């Protein structure tokens, strides 16, 4: 068995590529169906967010897994040959300890575009519940993801990441505020009425922004959101008029295509610049809009640098430029010291977070080692004891004939200890090495080989049964056919 993840994220794939493999309800169902039809795949969990598309697998044979996952993703999303090649080149594969560490880093927001953002936990839990609903989770994934959620909680509670809430909408609103020099008297239009749009509204409200318009396909959710912002709800078909009215446009929908096009902007009779932040993936705004005069467009990938500003970079040089004469140097020094302390605390928190990830990775691998290898080792020892006992009875019988009498209890005990000691020493070396191999990639090969060499299974392949649905753990015969199915045929 091999635990691994195959995927792309914001470090390996552009937003344009990530939106090609963004999942909706239909593509989720198709992907789970195709992956679970693979004969050696036992568990699957798919994570699809604006930052990543990842497929977590519990698989018997990891050979060619990148090509297999790439093929499934390309199939369910209808990618062209060129897009298939681009996706394949961008995919990464992490297995064993690397996969576990990666998952724990993801849930702890150490692998996010916006470090410390809190939305990833809810997104992973949604993915976990969806996988459960398809019957794609058993063990060890149930244990792995439960521990992952615990790791995320521990990182938030024990490090600087838990001291302040960071989210993509918060960073987006902060970016708008910095670019415009403030949000007072600005007209803000939000497209969408989901969770992301709701967070945007909350951060605007904290800044006292009025004049908010919520545009959505259905009016009722937009009305509920507009009430929180003291704004107005609008139907999505009024978007061309809203483009002429707004100073800021923030989009956050799950629409499959562009809602804002270059042609639509060209038709809007604008007199002032327009700042657009597209938080959606697939994107809501045609990238061509960035070339239009008076339009400043930011996408989801642009928020990484903006998030860095919130972790101390801009605090170092921040300061009021209209200070009283003679105070500039002292104030700037205090601002610099405060920024350096903030940055130092942030980096210390990150180091602590990574230590937690490493410790919890070791803990999970220890659990896996015990779960996977211990039963096999116990079976080997029991078989060796039975073998020793059988040989011992023959030896005792022969000795009694040689001596012309039955051996006494003390003599029998000496021979029993001798036989058992030899058996344990023969098994001890392989058992120790088998335990050590439990944490490496494709460790199942060593376990299967040991089971075959010690006669616990009849097939060196150790494959899960493909012919008999009733026998979940059936082993193949020497010719690769299901033993249970062959018996039923007879």
Short mmCIF file of C-alpha atoms in Angstrom, two decimals:
data_model
loop_
_atom_site.label_atom_id
_atom_site.label_comp_id
_atom_site.label_asym_id
_atom_site.label_seq_id
_atom_site.Cartn_x
_atom_site.Cartn_y
_atom_site.Cartn_z
CA UNK A 1 0.00 0.00 0.00
CA UNK A 2 1.17 3.51 -0.78
CA UNK A 3 -0.24 6.80 0.49
CA UNK A 4 0.37 9.67 -1.91
CA UNK A 5 -0.92 12.96 -3.26
CA UNK A 6 -0.89 14.10 -6.88
CA UNK A 7 -1.79 17.69 -7.65
CA UNK A 8 -1.06 21.25 -8.61
CA UNK A 9 -1.07 24.37 -6.47
CA UNK A 10 -0.28 28.08 -6.70
CA UNK A 11 3.47 27.35 -6.78
CA UNK A 12 3.39 24.93 -9.72
CA UNK A 13 0.45 26.09 -11.85
CA UNK A 14 -0.93 29.43 -12.98
CA UNK A 15 -4.47 30.52 -12.19
CA UNK A 16 -5.32 29.84 -15.84
CA UNK A 17 -4.28 26.19 -15.47
CA UNK A 18 -5.81 25.75 -12.02
CA UNK A 19 -9.18 26.97 -13.24
CA UNK A 20 -9.13 24.28 -15.95
CA UNK A 21 -9.15 21.59 -13.26
CA UNK A 22 -11.41 23.32 -10.73
CA UNK A 23 -14.15 20.92 -9.64
CA UNK A 24 -17.90 21.29 -9.52
CA UNK A 25 -20.52 18.77 -8.39
CA UNK A 26 -20.62 16.90 -11.71
CA UNK A 27 -16.85 16.63 -12.17
CA UNK A 28 -16.39 15.54 -8.54
CA UNK A 29 -18.76 12.60 -9.07
CA UNK A 30 -17.11 11.61 -12.36
CA UNK A 31 -13.58 11.79 -10.92
CA UNK A 32 -14.45 9.72 -7.84
CA UNK A 33 -16.14 7.13 -10.06
CA UNK A 34 -13.14 6.82 -12.37
CA UNK A 35 -10.55 6.73 -9.60
CA UNK A 36 -12.41 4.18 -7.48
CA UNK A 37 -12.76 1.95 -10.54
CA UNK A 38 -8.98 1.58 -10.61
CA UNK A 39 -8.40 -1.98 -9.29
CA UNK A 40 -5.60 -1.07 -6.89
CA UNK A 41 -7.08 2.18 -5.50
CA UNK A 42 -8.68 1.70 -2.08
CA UNK A 43 -9.24 5.29 -0.88
CA UNK A 44 -9.55 8.70 -2.57
CA UNK A 45 -10.00 12.29 -1.43
CA UNK A 46 -10.06 15.27 -3.81
CA UNK A 47 -9.29 18.81 -2.64
CA UNK A 48 -10.20 21.64 -5.00
CA UNK A 49 -9.74 25.27 -3.92
CA UNK A 50 -8.60 28.46 -5.61
CA UNK A 51 -5.02 27.61 -4.59
CA UNK A 52 -4.86 23.90 -5.40
CA UNK A 53 -6.29 20.80 -6.97
CA UNK A 54 -5.00 17.68 -5.23
CA UNK A 55 -5.92 14.01 -5.33
CA UNK A 56 -5.01 12.01 -2.21
CA UNK A 57 -4.78 8.27 -2.84
CA UNK A 58 -4.36 5.04 -0.92
CA UNK A 59 -3.11 2.81 -3.72
CA UNK A 60 -1.58 -0.64 -4.00
CA UNK A 61 0.78 0.04 -6.89
CA UNK A 62 2.12 3.60 -7.21
CA UNK A 63 3.89 3.04 -10.53
CA UNK A 64 2.68 5.46 -13.21
CA UNK A 65 0.36 7.20 -10.76
CA UNK A 66 1.12 10.68 -12.14
CA UNK A 67 0.06 9.61 -15.64
CA UNK A 68 -3.06 7.89 -14.29
CA UNK A 69 -4.25 10.86 -12.24
CA UNK A 70 -3.39 13.25 -15.07
CA UNK A 71 -5.50 11.13 -17.41
CA UNK A 72 -8.50 11.17 -15.05
CA UNK A 73 -8.29 14.94 -14.46
CA UNK A 74 -7.93 15.59 -18.17
CA UNK A 75 -10.88 13.32 -18.95
CA UNK A 76 -13.36 14.75 -16.43
CA UNK A 77 -12.48 18.35 -17.33
CA UNK A 78 -12.33 17.79 -21.08
CA UNK A 79 -8.82 19.14 -21.58
CA UNK A 80 -7.26 19.50 -25.01
CA UNK A 81 -4.00 17.64 -25.83
CA UNK A 82 -1.98 20.80 -25.19
CA UNK A 83 -3.72 21.41 -21.87
CA UNK A 84 -3.15 17.77 -20.90
CA UNK A 85 0.59 18.16 -21.43
CA UNK A 86 0.65 21.40 -19.45
CA UNK A 87 -1.22 19.77 -16.58
CA UNK A 88 1.02 16.71 -16.57
CA UNK A 89 4.15 18.86 -16.41
CA UNK A 90 2.75 20.91 -13.50
CA UNK A 91 1.64 17.93 -11.38
CA UNK A 92 3.69 16.97 -8.35
CA UNK A 93 3.69 13.59 -6.60
CA UNK A 94 4.46 13.24 -2.90
CA UNK A 95 4.26 9.88 -1.18
CA UNK A 96 4.80 8.32 2.20
CA UNK A 97 6.17 10.72 4.78
CA UNK A 98 6.26 13.57 2.23
CA UNK A 99 2.55 13.19 1.55
CA UNK A 100 1.67 13.21 5.27
CA UNK A 101 3.87 16.23 5.95
CA UNK A 102 2.38 18.03 2.93
CA UNK A 103 -1.20 17.44 4.11
CA UNK A 104 -0.38 18.65 7.62
CA UNK A 105 1.26 21.77 6.16
CA UNK A 106 -1.78 22.41 3.96
CA UNK A 107 -4.28 22.16 6.81
CA UNK A 108 -2.00 24.38 8.94
CA UNK A 109 -1.95 27.01 6.14
CA UNK A 110 1.82 26.71 5.78
CA UNK A 111 1.37 25.85 2.11
CA UNK A 112 -1.20 28.56 1.32
CA UNK A 113 -0.86 31.56 -0.96
CA UNK A 114 -1.85 33.66 2.07
CA UNK A 115 0.14 32.21 4.97
CA UNK A 116 -1.99 31.71 8.05
CA UNK A 117 -5.32 31.99 6.19
CA UNK A 118 -8.09 30.18 8.01
CA UNK A 119 -10.42 29.13 5.17
CA UNK A 120 -8.39 26.06 4.22
CA UNK A 121 -9.59 24.09 7.27
CA UNK A 122 -13.25 24.47 6.29
CA UNK A 123 -12.39 23.64 2.67
CA UNK A 124 -10.57 20.45 3.69
CA UNK A 125 -13.44 19.41 5.95
CA UNK A 126 -15.88 19.92 3.06
CA UNK A 127 -13.65 17.73 0.86
CA UNK A 128 -13.45 15.11 3.61
CA UNK A 129 -17.25 15.00 4.01
CA UNK A 130 -17.70 14.71 0.24
CA UNK A 131 -15.27 11.78 0.08
CA UNK A 132 -17.12 10.12 2.95
CA UNK A 133 -20.37 10.53 1.04
CA UNK A 134 -18.94 8.64 -1.93
CA UNK A 135 -17.70 5.78 0.25
CA UNK A 136 -14.12 6.63 -0.75
CA UNK A 137 -12.72 6.79 2.82
CA UNK A 138 -11.90 3.95 5.19
CA UNK A 139 -8.61 3.46 7.02
CA UNK A 140 -5.94 4.79 7.12
CA UNK A 141 -7.38 7.96 5.49
CA UNK A 142 -10.02 8.42 8.19
CA UNK A 143 -7.27 8.38 10.81
CA UNK A 144 -4.95 10.53 8.68
CA UNK A 145 -7.45 13.33 8.06
CA UNK A 146 -8.72 13.33 11.63
CA UNK A 147 -5.12 13.79 12.75
CA UNK A 148 -4.63 16.49 10.08
CA UNK A 149 -7.50 18.54 11.53
CA UNK A 150 -5.95 18.11 14.97
CA UNK A 151 -2.59 19.32 13.61
CA UNK A 152 -4.23 22.42 12.11
CA UNK A 153 -5.90 23.18 15.43
CA UNK A 154 -2.66 22.67 17.33
CA UNK A 155 -0.73 24.98 14.99
CA UNK A 156 -3.36 27.71 15.35
CA UNK A 157 -3.42 27.39 19.14
CA UNK A 158 0.32 27.17 19.76
CA UNK A 159 1.82 29.54 17.19
CA UNK A 160 1.49 33.08 15.91
CA UNK A 161 -0.85 31.86 13.19
CA UNK A 162 -3.58 31.54 15.80
CA UNK A 163 -3.23 35.04 17.22
CA UNK A 164 -4.85 36.86 14.31
CA UNK A 165 -7.34 35.73 11.72
CA UNK A 166 -6.13 35.99 8.14
CA UNK A 167 -8.26 35.26 5.10
CA UNK A 168 -8.09 35.87 1.37
CA UNK A 169 -10.99 38.40 1.53
CA UNK A 170 -9.23 40.27 4.33
CA UNK A 171 -6.05 40.52 2.28
CA UNK A 172 -8.08 41.58 -0.77
CA UNK A 173 -9.81 44.41 1.11
CA UNK A 174 -6.47 45.51 2.58
CA UNK A 175 -4.99 45.57 -0.92
CA UNK A 176 -7.83 47.76 -2.20
CA UNK A 177 -7.45 50.10 0.75
CA UNK A 178 -3.73 50.54 0.15
CA UNK A 179 -4.06 50.98 -3.61
CA UNK A 180 -6.75 53.66 -3.24
CA UNK A 181 -5.30 55.29 -0.14
CA UNK A 182 -8.49 54.54 1.80
CA UNK A 183 -12.07 53.43 1.18
CA UNK A 184 -13.96 56.48 2.36
CA UNK A 185 -16.67 57.60 -0.09
CA UNK A 186 -15.83 54.77 -2.49
CA UNK A 187 -18.51 52.87 -4.38
CA UNK A 188 -17.91 49.14 -3.97
CA UNK A 189 -19.67 46.43 -5.96
CA UNK A 190 -19.42 42.80 -4.85
CA UNK A 191 -20.37 40.08 -7.32
CA UNK A 192 -21.56 36.93 -5.57
CA UNK A 193 -23.30 36.20 -2.27
CA UNK A 194 -21.48 33.12 -0.97
CA UNK A 195 -19.05 32.63 1.93
CA UNK A 196 -16.19 34.49 0.27
CA UNK A 197 -18.40 37.47 -0.60
CA UNK A 198 -19.74 37.46 2.96
CA UNK A 199 -16.22 37.77 4.37
CA UNK A 200 -15.50 40.64 1.99
CA UNK A 201 -18.63 42.42 3.24
CA UNK A 202 -17.60 41.90 6.87
CA UNK A 203 -14.15 43.42 6.29
CA UNK A 204 -15.64 46.37 4.42
CA UNK A 205 -18.11 46.97 7.25
CA UNK A 206 -15.27 47.08 9.80
CA UNK A 207 -13.77 49.91 7.74
CA UNK A 208 -17.08 51.78 7.71
CA UNK A 209 -17.60 51.47 3.97
CA UNK A 210 -21.01 52.55 2.72
CA UNK A 211 -22.38 52.54 -0.81
CA UNK A 212 -22.00 48.77 -1.24
CA UNK A 213 -23.92 46.93 -3.96
CA UNK A 214 -24.28 43.12 -4.00
CA UNK A 215 -24.90 41.62 -7.44
CA UNK A 216 -26.06 38.00 -7.60
CA UNK A 217 -28.04 35.62 -9.80
CA UNK A 218 -30.69 35.24 -7.08
CA UNK A 219 -31.88 38.23 -5.12
CA UNK A 220 -32.62 36.79 -1.67
CA UNK A 221 -29.00 35.86 -0.71
CA UNK A 222 -27.87 39.24 -2.05
CA UNK A 223 -30.45 41.01 0.13
CA UNK A 224 -29.26 39.19 3.26
CA UNK A 225 -25.67 40.14 2.50
CA UNK A 226 -26.52 43.74 1.60
CA UNK A 227 -28.32 44.15 4.93
CA UNK A 228 -25.06 43.36 6.73
CA UNK A 229 -23.30 46.09 4.79
CA UNK A 230 -26.07 48.67 4.78
CA UNK A 231 -26.07 48.39 1.00
CA UNK A 232 -28.38 47.30 -1.79
CA UNK A 233 -28.98 44.02 -3.58
CA UNK A 234 -29.01 43.85 -7.38
CA UNK A 235 -29.61 41.19 -9.98
CA UNK A 236 -26.58 40.04 -11.92
CA UNK A 237 -28.01 41.36 -15.18
CA UNK A 238 -27.52 44.92 -13.86
CA UNK A 239 -23.75 44.40 -13.86
CA UNK A 240 -23.09 46.69 -16.88
CA UNK A 241 -24.72 49.61 -15.01
CA UNK A 242 -22.84 48.73 -11.82
CA UNK A 243 -19.54 48.81 -13.73
CA UNK A 244 -20.23 52.44 -14.63
CA UNK A 245 -21.08 53.26 -10.99
CA UNK A 246 -18.37 51.41 -9.05
CA UNK A 247 -14.90 52.51 -8.00
CA UNK A 248 -14.11 48.99 -6.77
CA UNK A 249 -15.35 45.65 -8.11
CA UNK A 250 -14.70 42.46 -6.08
CA UNK A 251 -15.89 39.18 -7.59
CA UNK A 252 -16.28 35.89 -5.73
CA UNK A 253 -18.63 33.47 -7.48
CA UNK A 254 -18.56 29.88 -8.61
CA UNK A 255 -19.60 30.72 -12.17
CA UNK A 256 -18.04 28.52 -14.88
CA UNK A 257 -17.29 31.40 -17.28
CA UNK A 258 -16.37 35.09 -17.35
CA UNK A 259 -19.00 37.41 -15.86
CA UNK A 260 -17.05 40.56 -16.68
CA UNK A 261 -15.64 40.84 -20.19
CA UNK A 262 -13.54 43.43 -21.95
CA UNK A 263 -16.46 44.27 -24.21
CA UNK A 264 -18.71 44.83 -21.20
CA UNK A 265 -16.20 47.26 -19.71
CA UNK A 266 -15.92 49.05 -23.04
CA UNK A 267 -19.66 49.62 -23.09
CA UNK A 268 -19.75 51.02 -19.55
CA UNK A 269 -19.64 54.83 -19.61
CA UNK A 270 -16.93 55.31 -17.02
CA UNK A 271 -15.32 58.57 -16.00
CA UNK A 272 -13.07 57.32 -13.18
CA UNK A 273 -10.57 54.46 -12.76
CA UNK A 274 -11.87 51.05 -11.72
CA UNK A 275 -10.01 48.68 -9.39
CA UNK A 276 -11.02 45.02 -9.80
CA UNK A 277 -10.12 42.11 -7.50
CA UNK A 278 -11.11 38.70 -8.86
CA UNK A 279 -11.21 36.16 -6.01
CA UNK A 280 -12.88 33.43 -8.05
CA UNK A 281 -11.45 30.30 -9.62
CA UNK A 282 -12.54 29.71 -12.33
CA UNK A 283 -12.03 33.43 -12.84
CA UNK A 284 -14.99 35.81 -13.07
CA UNK A 285 -13.12 38.52 -14.95
CA UNK A 286 -11.60 38.16 -18.41
CA UNK A 287 -7.82 38.79 -18.07
CA UNK A 288 -8.09 40.97 -21.21
CA UNK A 289 -9.76 43.61 -19.02
CA UNK A 290 -6.35 44.37 -17.49
CA UNK A 291 -5.27 46.01 -20.76
CA UNK A 292 -8.12 48.51 -20.76
CA UNK A 293 -7.15 52.06 -19.81
CA UNK A 294 -8.28 53.09 -16.36
CA UNK A 295 -8.69 49.49 -15.13
CA UNK A 296 -6.44 47.92 -12.49
CA UNK A 297 -7.05 44.17 -12.23
CA UNK A 298 -5.80 41.86 -9.45
CA UNK A 299 -6.28 38.08 -9.46
CA UNK A 300 -6.06 35.51 -6.71
CA UNK A 301 -2.34 34.94 -7.31
CA UNK A 302 -1.61 38.65 -6.79
CA UNK A 303 -2.67 38.39 -3.16
CA UNK A 304 0.43 36.48 -2.04
CA UNK A 305 2.60 39.58 -2.13
CA UNK A 306 -0.16 41.67 -0.59
CA UNK A 307 -0.44 39.16 2.24
CA UNK A 308 3.28 39.50 2.90
CA UNK A 309 2.71 43.14 3.66
CA UNK A 310 0.48 42.15 6.54
CA UNK A 311 3.26 40.12 8.13
CA UNK A 312 5.66 42.89 8.82
CA UNK A 313 7.14 44.03 5.49
CA UNK A 314 5.30 47.33 5.27
CA UNK A 315 5.29 47.92 8.99
CA UNK A 316 9.02 48.51 8.86
CA UNK A 317 8.66 51.62 6.71
CA UNK A 318 5.18 52.68 7.78
CA UNK A 319 4.83 56.10 9.37
CA UNK A 320 3.06 59.42 9.19
CA UNK A 321 4.88 61.70 6.73
CA UNK A 322 3.38 64.84 8.30
CA UNK A 323 5.11 64.61 11.66
CA UNK A 324 6.33 67.58 13.71
CA UNK A 325 9.86 68.73 12.93
CA UNK A 326 12.51 66.81 14.85
CA UNK A 327 10.38 63.74 15.55
CA UNK A 328 10.77 61.90 12.24
CA UNK A 329 13.93 59.97 13.16
CA UNK A 330 12.71 58.74 16.55
CA UNK A 331 9.28 57.79 15.23
CA UNK A 332 10.73 56.00 12.23
CA UNK A 333 13.08 54.06 14.52
CA UNK A 334 10.15 53.01 16.74
CA UNK A 335 8.16 51.92 13.67
CA UNK A 336 11.16 49.96 12.41
CA UNK A 337 11.67 48.25 15.77
CA UNK A 338 7.98 47.39 15.98
CA UNK A 339 8.03 45.98 12.44
CA UNK A 340 11.13 43.90 13.15
CA UNK A 341 9.55 42.48 16.32
CA UNK A 342 6.39 41.67 14.37
CA UNK A 343 8.38 39.92 11.63
CA UNK A 344 10.53 38.04 14.16
CA UNK A 345 7.44 36.79 16.01
CA UNK A 346 5.91 35.71 12.70
CA UNK A 347 9.00 33.73 11.67
CA UNK A 348 9.29 32.18 15.13
CA UNK A 349 5.66 31.10 14.81
CA UNK A 350 6.39 29.53 11.44
CA UNK A 351 9.36 27.60 12.82
CA UNK A 352 7.22 26.32 15.68
CA UNK A 353 4.46 25.37 13.25
CA UNK A 354 6.86 23.34 11.09
CA UNK A 355 8.17 21.55 14.19
CA UNK A 356 4.59 20.58 15.02
CA UNK A 357 4.10 19.30 11.47
CA UNK A 358 7.29 17.23 11.69
CA UNK A 359 6.39 15.78 15.11
CA UNK A 360 2.85 14.89 14.05
CA UNK A 361 4.13 13.35 10.81
CA UNK A 362 6.38 11.03 12.82
CA UNK A 363 3.47 10.17 15.09
CA UNK A 364 1.24 9.20 12.18
CA UNK A 365 3.99 7.16 10.52
CA UNK A 366 4.53 5.29 13.79
CA UNK A 367 0.82 4.49 13.85
CA UNK A 368 0.98 3.35 10.23
CA UNK A 369 4.02 1.21 10.92
CA UNK A 370 2.29 -0.53 13.80
CA UNK A 371 -0.95 -0.93 11.81
CA UNK A 372 0.63 -2.28 8.64
CA UNK A 373 3.62 -4.28 9.82
CA UNK A 374 2.76 -5.54 13.31
CA UNK A 375 0.08 -8.04 12.21
CA UNK A 376 2.41 -9.52 9.59
CA UNK A 377 5.30 -9.82 12.05
CA UNK A 378 3.00 -11.42 14.63
CA UNK A 379 1.84 -13.96 12.04
CA UNK A 380 5.45 -14.77 11.11
CA UNK A 381 6.38 -15.35 14.77
CA UNK A 382 3.32 -17.55 15.31
CA UNK A 383 4.10 -19.60 12.23
CA UNK A 384 7.73 -20.00 13.34
CA UNK A 385 6.55 -21.17 16.78
CA UNK A 386 4.22 -23.73 15.21
CA UNK A 387 7.08 -24.92 12.98
CA UNK A 388 9.44 -25.17 15.97
CA UNK A 389 6.81 -27.03 18.03
CA UNK A 390 6.28 -29.55 15.24
CA UNK A 391 10.00 -30.19 14.80
CA UNK A 392 10.43 -30.35 18.58
CA UNK A 393 7.87 -33.13 18.94
CA UNK A 394 9.71 -35.17 16.31
CA UNK A 395 13.05 -34.55 18.07
CA UNK A 396 11.64 -35.53 21.48
CA UNK A 397 10.23 -38.73 20.04
CA UNK A 398 13.61 -39.67 18.48
CA UNK A 399 15.49 -38.85 21.69
CA UNK A 400 13.17 -41.01 23.75
CA UNK A 401 13.93 -43.90 21.40
CA UNK A 402 17.68 -43.28 21.68
CA UNK A 403 17.57 -43.01 25.50
CA UNK A 404 15.10 -45.81 25.87
CA UNK A 405 12.94 -43.66 28.13
CA UNK A 406 10.69 -40.61 28.13
CA UNK A 407 12.53 -37.33 28.73
CA UNK A 408 11.77 -35.65 32.03
CA UNK A 409 10.18 -32.20 32.33
CA UNK A 410 13.48 -30.38 32.85
CA UNK A 411 15.02 -31.94 29.75
CA UNK A 412 11.95 -31.13 27.68
CA UNK A 413 12.01 -27.51 28.89
CA UNK A 414 15.66 -27.09 27.82
CA UNK A 415 14.85 -28.35 24.32
CA UNK A 416 11.72 -26.19 24.08
CA UNK A 417 13.73 -23.07 24.99
CA UNK A 418 16.41 -24.04 22.46
CA UNK A 419 13.92 -24.50 19.62
CA UNK A 420 11.97 -21.32 20.40
CA UNK A 421 15.18 -19.29 20.79
CA UNK A 422 16.50 -20.41 17.41
CA UNK A 423 13.16 -19.64 15.77
CA UNK A 424 12.94 -16.14 17.29
CA UNK A 425 16.53 -15.34 16.31
CA UNK A 426 15.90 -16.43 12.73
CA UNK A 427 12.82 -14.16 12.51
CA UNK A 428 14.22 -11.23 14.50
CA UNK A 429 16.45 -9.78 11.76
CA UNK A 430 13.78 -9.76 9.02
CA UNK A 431 11.21 -8.39 11.50
CA UNK A 432 13.45 -5.44 12.46
CA UNK A 433 14.19 -4.64 8.83
CA UNK A 434 10.51 -4.94 7.92
CA UNK A 435 9.65 -2.38 10.62
CA UNK A 436 12.29 0.02 9.30
CA UNK A 437 10.93 -0.23 5.75
CA UNK A 438 7.39 0.63 6.87
CA UNK A 439 7.88 4.40 6.39
CA UNK A 440 9.38 4.35 2.90
CA UNK A 441 7.49 4.77 -0.36
CA UNK A 442 5.86 1.57 -1.64
CA UNK A 443 6.52 -0.12 1.71
CA UNK A 444 3.71 -2.56 0.92
CA UNK A 445 6.12 -4.35 -1.45
CA UNK A 446 8.32 -5.39 1.48
CA UNK A 447 5.31 -6.55 3.49
CA UNK A 448 3.90 -8.51 0.55
CA UNK A 449 7.30 -10.06 -0.15
CA UNK A 450 7.67 -11.09 3.50
CA UNK A 451 4.18 -12.59 3.55
CA UNK A 452 4.98 -14.61 0.42
CA UNK A 453 8.47 -15.69 1.51
CA UNK A 454 7.19 -16.87 4.91
CA UNK A 455 4.23 -18.60 3.28
CA UNK A 456 1.48 -16.38 4.70
CA UNK A 457 0.10 -15.71 1.19
CA UNK A 458 0.07 -17.81 -1.94
CA UNK A 459 0.88 -14.97 -4.34
CA UNK A 460 4.01 -12.83 -4.44
CA UNK A 461 1.84 -10.04 -5.90
CA UNK A 462 -0.34 -9.79 -2.83
CA UNK A 463 -3.06 -8.18 -4.96
CA UNK A 464 -6.52 -7.32 -3.74
CA UNK A 465 -9.15 -9.60 -5.22
CA UNK A 466 -10.49 -8.41 -8.59
CA UNK A 467 -12.82 -11.34 -9.32
CA UNK A 468 -14.75 -11.85 -6.10
CA UNK A 469 -16.68 -8.89 -4.72
CA UNK A 470 -17.53 -10.86 -1.57
CA UNK A 471 -13.90 -11.39 -0.55
CA UNK A 472 -12.54 -7.91 0.13
CA UNK A 473 -9.06 -9.07 1.10
CA UNK A 474 -8.84 -12.18 -1.11
CA UNK A 475 -5.36 -13.04 -2.38
CA UNK A 476 -4.62 -14.09 -5.94
CA UNK A 477 -3.43 -17.61 -6.74
CA UNK A 478 -0.19 -18.52 -8.49
CA UNK A 479 -1.74 -17.82 -11.90
CA UNK A 480 -3.14 -14.46 -10.74
CA UNK A 481 -6.72 -15.75 -10.50
CA UNK A 482 -8.88 -15.27 -7.44
CA UNK A 483 -8.65 -18.30 -5.11
CA UNK A 484 -12.20 -17.82 -3.83
CA UNK A 485 -13.58 -17.50 -7.36
CA UNK A 486 -11.70 -20.65 -8.42
CA UNK A 487 -13.13 -22.57 -5.47
CA UNK A 488 -16.66 -21.41 -6.31
CA UNK A 489 -16.18 -22.53 -9.92
CA UNK A 490 -15.28 -26.03 -8.68
#
